[in-house]
Amino acid sequence: MHTHASRPHTRRTALLRRAALFDFPASTDLSPGTEAARHHTIQWLSRFGVFEDRASVAEYDALRFDVLAGLFYPRASGAELDLGNDLVGWYFVFDDQFDGELGCRPEAVARLVAAVVRITEEDEEHGRAGSGDGPLLESFRDLWRRINSGRPRVWRDRFRHHWLEYLHSYHREALERTGTLPRAGGEDGTGGEAGAPRSVEAVLALRRHSIGVQPCLDLNEPFGGYTLPPALHGGFPLARMREATDDVVVFTNDIASLDKELAVGDVHNSVIVQWERAGGELEDAVRHIADLANARYRWFEETAARLPALLTEAGADPDTHQAVARYVDGMRYVMTGNLGWSLRTARYDERGTEAVSGGRQRPWAQLTGAQEPVRAGRGAALPPLSGGSRPR
C-alpha cells in the first residue's frame, strides 16, 4: 500500500485544488428552508437518543448535512425539506457505524442490515412502535413510515428496491474488507491485496449502491407532485442518466474524502484503487478519476438536451415533459449539490480527517453496540444552535 502524508493545514488547499479539476459547477442554490431543516433534524435525531451530549450535537452540526439536503432539494421547503434532511442525516449516522470494528464483521453487518430490512416489511398501519430497538432502528422506523405514508404503490416499491440495494451493499463491503467475498475461480485478477476491490469498475459497481443516491433521487417525485411510470423510469435514457448521476457523485465523493479514507485505511475509494493499480503519484489517480466524472457529466448534459425531442417523438404529453424535466433537474441538483457541500462541510477538511484518525470514531458511531448508554440520554435539553456550523 502506498503511504501518503498530508499536514492538516494543507488539506483544505489540496481539496480546493482537486475540486478545480471538475468541469461541472459546485452548486450554491440552497433552499431557503435549510436553516429550519437543520434545527428540525437535530431535534429529531436527539429525540431518538442518537446523540449522547452537547458535544456530540455540535460535532454533528459542524458537518452541515442540512446544506447537502438544501442543495439536493433547492425548491423544497417546510415538511418536505425536513423529511429530505432527515433522510440525509440518517444516512450518514448509519454509514458511520461501519467505520470501526463493525465494518470488518460481515456476520454482524448482515444482522444489522436484516434488522433494517425487517422494518421496511412492517405494516404501515400496525407496525411495532416503541419496540426498544435502540436509536438507530427506532429512528429509521419513524423515517420509513413518514417517507412512505400516502405514496403510490409503484413509487413505494421503487423506493424500497433502491433502499434494499443500498443496505445490502454494506454487507458486501464488509466481505471485501475481510477477504471473504467469493470470487469466480478463486482469483481476483488484480495482483492486489486480498479483499480489495478488483478495479475502478468493480468498486464503482458496488459504490453505485452504497452511495445512497437513488433513494435521494426518488424523493424528487413526491416533492414535485408526480410519479414517473415504470417504463419511463426504467427505460433509456433515464435509467442510464441515473447511473451517470451515481458515478459523478461517487467520483466526487472519493476525491473529496480521499484524505479521510487514507487516514482510516478504507479501500472502497476509486482514487485509491486507481492509484494501487496504475502506480505513479496520488495526484495522477485523482486527475484520472476527475476525468471520468467530467465525461459522465458531459454525457448527462448532452443526453438531457436531447430528451425533449425524444419525448415528443414518443408522443409524450405536456405533463410528462414537465415531470421528466423536473426529474432531470433533480439529478443535476444531486451532482452539483454534492460538490458544493463537499467544499463546505467539515467532514472532509482537516477537522473531519482528524476526527476519524488514530482509531477515533464519531460519537454516534456505536449505536449498534452501545445502545443503553445512548438511550439513557433521551429527553435531555438540547443546546441552541448558532448561526454557523460549530466544529468539534
Short mmCIF file of C-alpha atoms in Angstrom, two decimals, residues 17-388:
data_model
loop_
_atom_site.label_atom_id
_atom_site.label_comp_id
_atom_site.label_asym_id
_atom_site.label_seq_id
_atom_site.Cartn_x
_atom_site.Cartn_y
_atom_site.Cartn_z
CA ARG A 17 -7.06 22.18 -5.93
CA ARG A 18 -8.60 18.79 -6.62
CA ALA A 19 -12.12 20.24 -6.89
CA ALA A 20 -10.85 22.61 -9.60
CA LEU A 21 -10.37 19.54 -11.82
CA PHE A 22 -14.14 19.16 -12.21
CA ASP A 23 -15.74 20.74 -15.26
CA PHE A 24 -19.21 20.93 -13.70
CA PRO A 25 -20.26 23.58 -11.18
CA ALA A 26 -20.44 23.36 -7.41
CA SER A 27 -23.99 24.42 -6.68
CA THR A 28 -24.77 27.30 -4.31
CA ASP A 29 -28.53 27.11 -4.99
CA LEU A 30 -29.68 26.49 -1.44
CA SER A 31 -33.29 26.03 -0.33
CA PRO A 32 -34.48 28.94 1.83
CA GLY A 33 -35.77 26.34 4.28
CA THR A 34 -32.31 24.91 5.00
CA GLU A 35 -31.79 26.56 8.38
CA ALA A 36 -35.18 25.37 9.66
CA ALA A 37 -34.42 21.85 8.40
CA ARG A 38 -31.08 21.98 10.20
CA HIS A 39 -32.78 22.54 13.55
CA HIS A 40 -35.55 20.04 12.82
CA THR A 41 -33.24 17.10 12.07
CA ILE A 42 -31.02 17.67 15.08
CA GLN A 43 -34.14 17.73 17.24
CA TRP A 44 -35.44 14.61 15.51
CA LEU A 45 -32.23 12.58 15.92
CA SER A 46 -31.89 13.78 19.51
CA ARG A 47 -35.43 12.67 20.30
CA PHE A 48 -34.42 9.11 19.47
CA GLY A 49 -31.24 9.27 21.55
CA VAL A 50 -28.71 9.37 18.71
CA PHE A 51 -26.60 11.98 20.50
CA GLU A 52 -25.18 11.43 23.96
CA ASP A 53 -24.42 15.04 24.85
CA ARG A 54 -23.99 18.59 23.63
CA ALA A 55 -20.53 17.89 22.24
CA SER A 56 -21.98 15.16 20.01
CA VAL A 57 -24.64 17.54 18.71
CA ALA A 58 -22.00 20.19 17.98
CA GLU A 59 -19.80 17.70 16.13
CA TYR A 60 -22.74 16.54 14.01
CA ASP A 61 -23.85 20.10 13.34
CA ALA A 62 -20.39 21.06 12.04
CA LEU A 63 -20.83 18.59 9.18
CA ARG A 64 -23.82 20.58 7.86
CA PHE A 65 -25.78 17.77 6.29
CA ASP A 66 -28.65 20.24 6.11
CA VAL A 67 -26.67 22.13 3.46
CA LEU A 68 -26.40 18.92 1.45
CA ALA A 69 -30.17 18.42 1.65
CA GLY A 70 -30.79 22.09 0.86
CA LEU A 71 -28.65 21.77 -2.29
CA PHE A 72 -30.25 18.45 -3.27
CA TYR A 73 -33.77 19.91 -2.96
CA PRO A 74 -33.46 23.67 -3.56
CA ARG A 75 -37.16 24.00 -4.47
CA ALA A 76 -38.41 22.12 -1.40
CA SER A 77 -39.20 23.69 1.95
CA GLY A 78 -41.11 23.04 5.15
CA ALA A 79 -42.05 19.45 5.94
CA GLU A 80 -40.70 18.19 2.61
CA LEU A 81 -37.21 19.57 3.17
CA ASP A 82 -37.32 18.42 6.80
CA LEU A 83 -38.03 14.90 5.55
CA GLY A 84 -35.25 15.05 2.96
CA ASN A 85 -32.82 16.29 5.58
CA ASP A 86 -33.86 13.55 7.99
CA LEU A 87 -33.08 11.01 5.27
CA VAL A 88 -29.66 12.54 4.57
CA GLY A 89 -28.85 12.79 8.28
CA TRP A 90 -29.85 9.20 8.98
CA TYR A 91 -27.76 8.01 6.03
CA PHE A 92 -24.60 9.48 7.48
CA VAL A 93 -25.30 8.33 11.04
CA PHE A 94 -25.86 4.82 9.68
CA ASP A 95 -22.78 4.97 7.46
CA ASP A 96 -20.56 5.95 10.37
CA GLN A 97 -21.46 2.74 12.20
CA PHE A 98 -19.21 0.81 9.80
CA ASP A 99 -16.01 2.83 10.14
CA GLY A 100 -14.77 0.80 13.09
CA GLU A 101 -14.90 -2.84 14.18
CA LEU A 102 -18.40 -3.46 12.86
CA GLY A 103 -17.34 -2.80 9.27
CA CYS A 104 -14.97 -5.78 9.46
CA ARG A 105 -17.55 -8.21 10.89
CA PRO A 106 -19.68 -9.43 7.96
CA GLU A 107 -21.99 -11.56 10.10
CA ALA A 108 -22.74 -8.65 12.42
CA VAL A 109 -23.30 -6.35 9.42
CA ALA A 110 -25.70 -8.92 7.93
CA ARG A 111 -27.69 -8.99 11.19
CA LEU A 112 -27.94 -5.21 11.30
CA VAL A 113 -28.96 -4.99 7.66
CA ALA A 114 -31.59 -7.69 8.22
CA ALA A 115 -33.00 -5.73 11.15
CA VAL A 116 -33.36 -2.61 9.00
CA VAL A 117 -34.89 -4.63 6.15
CA ARG A 118 -37.47 -6.09 8.55
CA ILE A 119 -38.67 -2.58 9.33
CA THR A 120 -39.34 -1.99 5.62
CA GLU A 121 -41.62 -5.06 5.75
CA GLU A 122 -43.70 -3.89 8.69
CA ASP A 123 -47.30 -2.96 8.13
CA GLU A 124 -47.55 0.83 7.94
CA GLU A 125 -50.73 0.90 9.96
CA HIS A 126 -49.97 -1.77 12.56
CA GLY A 127 -46.17 -1.99 12.71
CA ARG A 128 -44.41 -2.09 16.03
CA ALA A 129 -43.97 1.16 17.90
CA GLY A 130 -41.73 1.84 20.88
CA SER A 131 -40.20 -1.59 20.50
CA GLY A 132 -36.93 -0.75 22.27
CA ASP A 133 -34.81 -1.46 19.20
CA GLY A 134 -32.43 1.37 20.04
CA PRO A 135 -31.84 4.80 18.49
CA LEU A 136 -30.70 3.66 15.06
CA LEU A 137 -33.60 1.33 14.27
CA GLU A 138 -36.30 3.32 16.01
CA SER A 139 -35.37 6.49 14.16
CA PHE A 140 -35.35 4.54 10.89
CA ARG A 141 -38.80 3.12 11.62
CA ASP A 142 -40.16 6.63 12.09
CA LEU A 143 -38.39 7.87 8.95
CA TRP A 144 -39.60 4.95 6.84
CA ARG A 145 -43.23 5.46 7.81
CA ARG A 146 -43.17 9.20 7.16
CA ILE A 147 -41.48 8.82 3.77
CA ASN A 148 -43.89 6.13 2.54
CA SER A 149 -47.12 7.44 4.02
CA GLY A 150 -49.67 8.23 1.32
CA ARG A 151 -47.34 7.44 -1.60
CA PRO A 152 -48.49 5.44 -4.64
CA ARG A 153 -47.65 1.74 -4.55
CA VAL A 154 -45.49 1.98 -7.67
CA TRP A 155 -43.36 4.64 -6.00
CA ARG A 156 -43.12 2.78 -2.69
CA ASP A 157 -41.97 -0.39 -4.46
CA ARG A 158 -39.35 1.59 -6.36
CA PHE A 159 -38.13 3.33 -3.24
CA ARG A 160 -37.87 0.08 -1.27
CA HIS A 161 -35.97 -1.62 -4.10
CA HIS A 162 -33.38 1.17 -4.12
CA TRP A 163 -33.20 1.13 -0.35
CA LEU A 164 -32.50 -2.60 -0.21
CA GLU A 165 -29.73 -2.23 -2.79
CA TYR A 166 -28.20 0.42 -0.55
CA LEU A 167 -28.46 -1.67 2.62
CA HIS A 168 -27.05 -4.88 1.15
CA SER A 169 -24.01 -3.02 -0.19
CA TYR A 170 -22.73 -2.69 3.39
CA HIS A 171 -22.56 -6.47 3.76
CA ARG A 172 -20.65 -6.81 0.51
CA GLU A 173 -18.20 -4.10 1.60
CA ALA A 174 -17.61 -5.95 4.88
CA LEU A 175 -16.93 -9.17 2.96
CA GLU A 176 -14.44 -7.38 0.74
CA ARG A 177 -12.65 -5.80 3.71
CA THR A 178 -12.14 -9.20 5.28
CA GLY A 179 -11.25 -11.01 2.05
CA THR A 180 -14.21 -13.40 2.42
CA LEU A 181 -16.14 -12.40 -0.68
CA PRO A 182 -16.33 -15.43 -3.01
CA ARG A 183 -14.66 -14.83 -6.35
CA ALA A 184 -15.13 -16.76 -9.56
CA GLY A 185 -12.31 -19.28 -9.89
CA GLY A 186 -10.82 -18.06 -6.62
CA GLU A 187 -8.83 -15.31 -8.38
CA ASP A 188 -9.33 -11.58 -8.21
CA GLY A 189 -7.29 -10.87 -11.31
CA THR A 190 -5.67 -7.76 -9.91
CA GLY A 191 -2.46 -8.86 -8.22
CA GLY A 192 -3.51 -6.56 -5.38
CA GLU A 193 -4.42 -7.12 -1.75
CA ALA A 194 -6.92 -9.87 -0.93
CA GLY A 195 -10.33 -8.36 -0.33
CA ALA A 196 -9.57 -5.11 -2.14
CA PRO A 197 -11.87 -4.08 -4.99
CA ARG A 198 -10.56 -5.54 -8.21
CA SER A 199 -10.67 -2.40 -10.35
CA VAL A 200 -12.22 1.04 -10.59
CA GLU A 201 -15.11 -0.58 -12.44
CA ALA A 202 -15.59 -3.13 -9.64
CA VAL A 203 -15.55 -0.56 -6.86
CA LEU A 204 -17.90 1.64 -8.87
CA ALA A 205 -20.40 -1.19 -9.32
CA LEU A 206 -20.63 -1.51 -5.54
CA ARG A 207 -20.45 2.18 -4.71
CA ARG A 208 -23.37 2.96 -7.02
CA HIS A 209 -25.47 1.28 -4.34
CA SER A 210 -23.60 2.24 -1.18
CA ILE A 211 -23.51 5.95 -2.09
CA GLY A 212 -27.27 6.08 -1.49
CA VAL A 213 -28.10 8.42 -4.39
CA GLN A 214 -31.09 6.53 -5.79
CA PRO A 215 -33.39 6.87 -2.74
CA CYS A 216 -32.49 10.57 -2.61
CA LEU A 217 -33.49 10.92 -6.27
CA ASP A 218 -36.74 9.08 -5.55
CA LEU A 219 -37.85 11.89 -3.24
CA ASN A 220 -37.89 14.29 -6.17
CA GLU A 221 -41.09 12.64 -7.38
CA PRO A 222 -43.32 13.20 -4.32
CA PHE A 223 -41.69 16.58 -3.70
CA GLY A 224 -42.53 17.56 -7.29
CA GLY A 225 -46.05 16.14 -7.22
CA TYR A 226 -45.58 13.49 -9.91
CA THR A 227 -44.77 9.78 -10.26
CA LEU A 228 -42.84 8.54 -13.28
CA PRO A 229 -44.33 5.41 -14.87
CA PRO A 230 -42.08 2.33 -14.57
CA ALA A 231 -41.42 2.10 -18.32
CA LEU A 232 -40.17 5.68 -18.42
CA HIS A 233 -38.25 5.49 -15.14
CA GLY A 234 -36.55 2.21 -16.01
CA GLY A 235 -36.04 2.76 -19.73
CA PHE A 236 -33.45 4.56 -21.79
CA PRO A 237 -32.25 7.20 -21.27
CA LEU A 238 -33.44 7.95 -17.70
CA ALA A 239 -32.04 4.72 -16.22
CA ARG A 240 -28.64 5.43 -17.75
CA MET A 241 -28.78 9.06 -16.63
CA ARG A 242 -29.40 7.91 -13.07
CA GLU A 243 -26.36 5.65 -13.33
CA ALA A 244 -24.29 8.57 -14.60
CA THR A 245 -25.54 10.59 -11.62
CA ASP A 246 -24.39 7.81 -9.30
CA ASP A 247 -20.98 7.77 -10.94
CA VAL A 248 -20.45 11.52 -10.74
CA VAL A 249 -21.38 11.56 -7.06
CA VAL A 250 -19.14 8.54 -6.32
CA PHE A 251 -16.13 10.04 -8.09
CA THR A 252 -16.70 13.44 -6.47
CA ASN A 253 -17.06 11.89 -3.05
CA ASP A 254 -13.98 9.72 -3.49
CA ILE A 255 -11.86 12.74 -4.34
CA ALA A 256 -13.33 14.91 -1.57
CA SER A 257 -12.99 12.19 1.09
CA LEU A 258 -9.60 10.94 -0.07
CA ASP A 259 -7.50 12.19 2.86
CA LYS A 260 -10.12 10.95 5.32
CA GLU A 261 -10.17 7.47 3.81
CA LEU A 262 -6.40 7.26 3.57
CA ALA A 263 -6.34 8.09 7.28
CA VAL A 264 -8.67 5.21 8.17
CA GLY A 265 -7.35 2.74 5.58
CA ASP A 266 -10.63 2.23 3.70
CA VAL A 267 -10.11 0.58 0.29
CA HIS A 268 -13.56 1.38 -1.12
CA ASN A 269 -12.43 4.51 -2.93
CA SER A 270 -11.95 4.71 -6.70
CA VAL A 271 -8.95 7.04 -6.40
CA ILE A 272 -7.14 4.64 -4.07
CA VAL A 273 -7.96 1.68 -6.33
CA GLN A 274 -6.68 3.54 -9.40
CA TRP A 275 -3.51 4.53 -7.50
CA GLU A 276 -2.90 0.94 -6.45
CA ARG A 277 -3.37 -0.40 -9.97
CA ALA A 278 -1.56 2.26 -12.01
CA GLY A 279 1.17 3.34 -9.59
CA GLY A 280 2.72 6.77 -10.01
CA GLU A 281 1.70 9.78 -7.96
CA LEU A 282 -1.50 10.03 -5.98
CA GLU A 283 -2.50 13.18 -7.85
CA ASP A 284 -2.28 11.29 -11.15
CA ALA A 285 -5.01 8.99 -9.85
CA VAL A 286 -7.04 11.99 -8.70
CA ARG A 287 -6.89 13.51 -12.18
CA HIS A 288 -7.89 10.21 -13.76
CA ILE A 289 -11.00 9.91 -11.58
CA ALA A 290 -11.89 13.58 -12.13
CA ASP A 291 -11.68 12.98 -15.89
CA LEU A 292 -14.11 10.07 -15.53
CA ALA A 293 -16.53 12.28 -13.58
CA ASN A 294 -16.31 15.02 -16.19
CA ALA A 295 -17.00 12.56 -19.02
CA ARG A 296 -20.09 11.21 -17.21
CA TYR A 297 -21.39 14.71 -16.57
CA ARG A 298 -20.88 15.80 -20.18
CA TRP A 299 -22.76 12.73 -21.38
CA PHE A 300 -25.57 13.53 -18.94
CA GLU A 301 -25.99 17.08 -20.21
CA GLU A 302 -25.77 16.04 -23.86
CA THR A 303 -28.48 13.46 -23.24
CA ALA A 304 -30.63 15.91 -21.26
CA ALA A 305 -30.55 18.29 -24.22
CA ARG A 306 -31.92 15.52 -26.48
CA LEU A 307 -34.70 14.44 -24.11
CA PRO A 308 -37.46 16.87 -25.19
CA ALA A 309 -37.16 15.72 -28.80
CA LEU A 310 -37.12 12.06 -27.75
CA LEU A 311 -40.25 12.55 -25.66
CA THR A 312 -42.01 14.36 -28.48
CA GLU A 313 -41.17 11.53 -30.87
CA ALA A 314 -42.63 9.07 -28.33
CA GLY A 315 -45.87 11.07 -28.15
CA ALA A 316 -45.43 12.24 -24.56
CA ASP A 317 -47.99 14.73 -23.26
CA PRO A 318 -47.09 18.10 -21.69
CA ASP A 319 -47.38 16.75 -18.13
CA THR A 320 -44.84 14.03 -18.93
CA HIS A 321 -42.49 16.58 -20.46
CA GLN A 322 -42.74 18.66 -17.29
CA ALA A 323 -42.26 15.69 -14.95
CA VAL A 324 -39.18 14.48 -16.82
CA ALA A 325 -37.70 17.98 -16.85
CA ARG A 326 -38.15 18.18 -13.08
CA TYR A 327 -36.59 14.76 -12.63
CA VAL A 328 -33.59 15.71 -14.76
CA ASP A 329 -33.20 18.86 -12.66
CA GLY A 330 -33.26 16.65 -9.58
CA MET A 331 -30.38 14.55 -10.89
CA ARG A 332 -28.42 17.68 -11.75
CA TYR A 333 -29.04 19.15 -8.29
CA VAL A 334 -27.65 15.99 -6.69
CA MET A 335 -24.44 16.07 -8.75
CA THR A 336 -23.68 19.77 -8.40
CA GLY A 337 -25.06 19.94 -4.85
CA ASN A 338 -22.83 17.13 -3.66
CA LEU A 339 -19.77 19.01 -4.93
CA GLY A 340 -21.00 22.25 -3.39
CA TRP A 341 -21.49 20.62 0.01
CA SER A 342 -18.16 18.80 -0.15
CA LEU A 343 -16.39 22.15 -0.29
CA ARG A 344 -18.33 23.50 2.71
CA THR A 345 -18.56 20.60 5.15
CA ALA A 346 -16.14 19.87 7.97
CA ARG A 347 -16.42 16.17 7.14
CA TYR A 348 -13.65 16.27 4.54
CA ASP A 349 -11.38 19.05 5.75
CA GLU A 350 -8.65 18.77 8.38
CA ARG A 351 -11.24 18.61 11.17
CA GLY A 352 -13.04 15.69 9.53
CA THR A 353 -9.83 13.80 8.91
CA GLU A 354 -8.56 14.34 12.45
CA ALA A 355 -11.93 13.27 13.84
CA VAL A 356 -11.51 9.74 12.44
CA SER A 357 -7.74 9.38 12.68
CA GLY A 358 -5.94 7.15 15.16
CA GLY A 359 -8.91 4.82 15.55
CA ARG A 360 -11.31 7.52 16.75
CA GLN A 361 -14.94 7.24 15.71
CA ARG A 362 -17.76 9.73 15.68
CA PRO A 363 -19.73 9.91 18.96
CA TRP A 364 -22.80 8.40 17.27
CA ALA A 365 -20.84 5.63 15.55
CA GLN A 366 -21.52 2.82 18.03
CA LEU A 367 -25.30 2.85 18.25
CA THR A 368 -25.48 -0.87 17.49
CA GLY A 369 -23.16 -1.93 20.31
CA ALA A 370 -23.71 0.68 23.00
CA GLN A 371 -27.41 1.43 22.84
CA GLU A 372 -28.20 1.52 26.53
CA PRO A 373 -25.86 4.41 27.44
CA VAL A 374 -27.14 6.39 24.47
CA ARG A 375 -30.77 5.60 25.24
CA ALA A 376 -30.27 6.96 28.73
CA GLY A 377 -29.65 10.39 27.25
CA ARG A 378 -33.13 10.73 25.79
CA GLY A 379 -35.16 13.69 26.90
CA ALA A 380 -32.15 15.83 27.77
CA ALA A 381 -32.39 19.52 26.94
CA LEU A 382 -30.96 20.31 23.54
CA PRO A 383 -28.32 23.00 23.07
CA PRO A 384 -29.22 26.04 20.97
CA LEU A 385 -27.68 26.15 17.52
CA SER A 386 -25.54 29.05 16.44
CA GLY A 387 -25.95 30.79 13.11
CA GLY A 388 -22.99 28.92 11.60
#
